[in-house]
Structures are given as C-alpha cells and as structure tokens.
CSV table of C-alpha atoms in Angstrom, one decimal:
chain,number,residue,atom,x,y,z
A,1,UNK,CA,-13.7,-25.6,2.2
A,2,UNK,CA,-17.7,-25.9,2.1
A,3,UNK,CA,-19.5,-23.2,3.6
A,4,UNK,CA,-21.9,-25.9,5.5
A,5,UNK,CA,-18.2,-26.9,6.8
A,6,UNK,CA,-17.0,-23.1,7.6
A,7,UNK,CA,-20.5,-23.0,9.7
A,8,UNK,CA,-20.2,-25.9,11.5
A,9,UNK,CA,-16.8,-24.6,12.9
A,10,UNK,CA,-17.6,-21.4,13.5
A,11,UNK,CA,-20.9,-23.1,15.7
A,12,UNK,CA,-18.0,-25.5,17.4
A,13,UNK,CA,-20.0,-28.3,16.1
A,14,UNK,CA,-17.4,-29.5,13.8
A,15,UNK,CA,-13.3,-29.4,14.8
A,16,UNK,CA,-11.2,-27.1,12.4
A,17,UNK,CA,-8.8,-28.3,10.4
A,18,UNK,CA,-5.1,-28.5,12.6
A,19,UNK,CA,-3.2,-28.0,9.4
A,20,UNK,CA,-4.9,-24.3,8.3
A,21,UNK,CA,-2.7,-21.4,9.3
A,22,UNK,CA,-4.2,-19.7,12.1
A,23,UNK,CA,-3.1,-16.2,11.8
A,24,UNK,CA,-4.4,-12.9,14.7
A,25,UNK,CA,-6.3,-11.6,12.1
A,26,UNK,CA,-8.0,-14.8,11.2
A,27,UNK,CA,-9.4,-15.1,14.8
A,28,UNK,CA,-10.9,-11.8,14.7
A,29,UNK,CA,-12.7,-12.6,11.5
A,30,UNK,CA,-13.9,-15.9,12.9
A,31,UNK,CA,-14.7,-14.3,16.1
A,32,UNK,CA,-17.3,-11.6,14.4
A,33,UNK,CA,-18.4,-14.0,11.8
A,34,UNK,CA,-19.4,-16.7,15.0
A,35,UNK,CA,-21.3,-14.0,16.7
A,36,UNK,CA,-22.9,-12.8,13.6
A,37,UNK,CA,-24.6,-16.4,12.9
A,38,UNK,CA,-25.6,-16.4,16.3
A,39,UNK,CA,-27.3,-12.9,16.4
A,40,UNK,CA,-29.1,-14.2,12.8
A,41,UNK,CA,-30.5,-17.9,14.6
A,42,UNK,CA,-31.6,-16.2,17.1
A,43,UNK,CA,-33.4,-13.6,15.3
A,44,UNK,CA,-34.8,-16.4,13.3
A,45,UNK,CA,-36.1,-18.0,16.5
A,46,UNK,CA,-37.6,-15.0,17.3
A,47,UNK,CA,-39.3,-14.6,14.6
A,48,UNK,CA,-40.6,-17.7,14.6
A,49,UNK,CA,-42.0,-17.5,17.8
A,50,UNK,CA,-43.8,-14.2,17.1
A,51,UNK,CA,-44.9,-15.0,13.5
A,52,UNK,CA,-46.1,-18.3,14.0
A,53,UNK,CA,-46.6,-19.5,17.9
A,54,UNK,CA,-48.1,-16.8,19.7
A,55,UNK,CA,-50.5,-16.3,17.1
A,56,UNK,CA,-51.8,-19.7,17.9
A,57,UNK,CA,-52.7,-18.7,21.6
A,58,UNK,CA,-54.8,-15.4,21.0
C-alpha cells in the first residue's frame, strides 16, 4: 500500500480496503497515527500563518 494511500485513510478522505484484517491493535495504531498528522497540518498551518501572513500586516 502507498503511503499517499495510507494518508488519505487515515484523513477519511479515501475508504480502506474491506478485505485488510482489522485487528484491536491495528485501530490503536491508526488511531495515534490519524491524530499525529493532524497535530503536524495544523502546526504547519500555524506556521504559515506566523511566518508568512502576519508579517504582511505590520
């Protein structure tokens, strides 16, 4: 599986695949791995904003 693929899951932008085992331990990993590319875009976004758009207004 593509890691652009594994992303798009994680991001519920893409279905998973109905025939992959989905075992409790599994979940957990997706789970932490979901929020930890959320907590990253939105760091990014932050950054952004503070890096590059509120310099333009002082």
């Amino acid at each position: 599986m593509g890691i652009w693929r594994q992303i798009a899951e994680y991001l519920y932008i893409k279905k998973r695949d109905p025939n992959e085992p989905r075992t409790q331990w599994m979940k957990y990993m997706h789970g932490m791995n979901r929020l930890s590319i959320l907590i990253f875009l939105i760091a990014i976004i932050i950054m952004i904003i503070r890096l590059v758009i509120l310099p333009m207004f002082r």
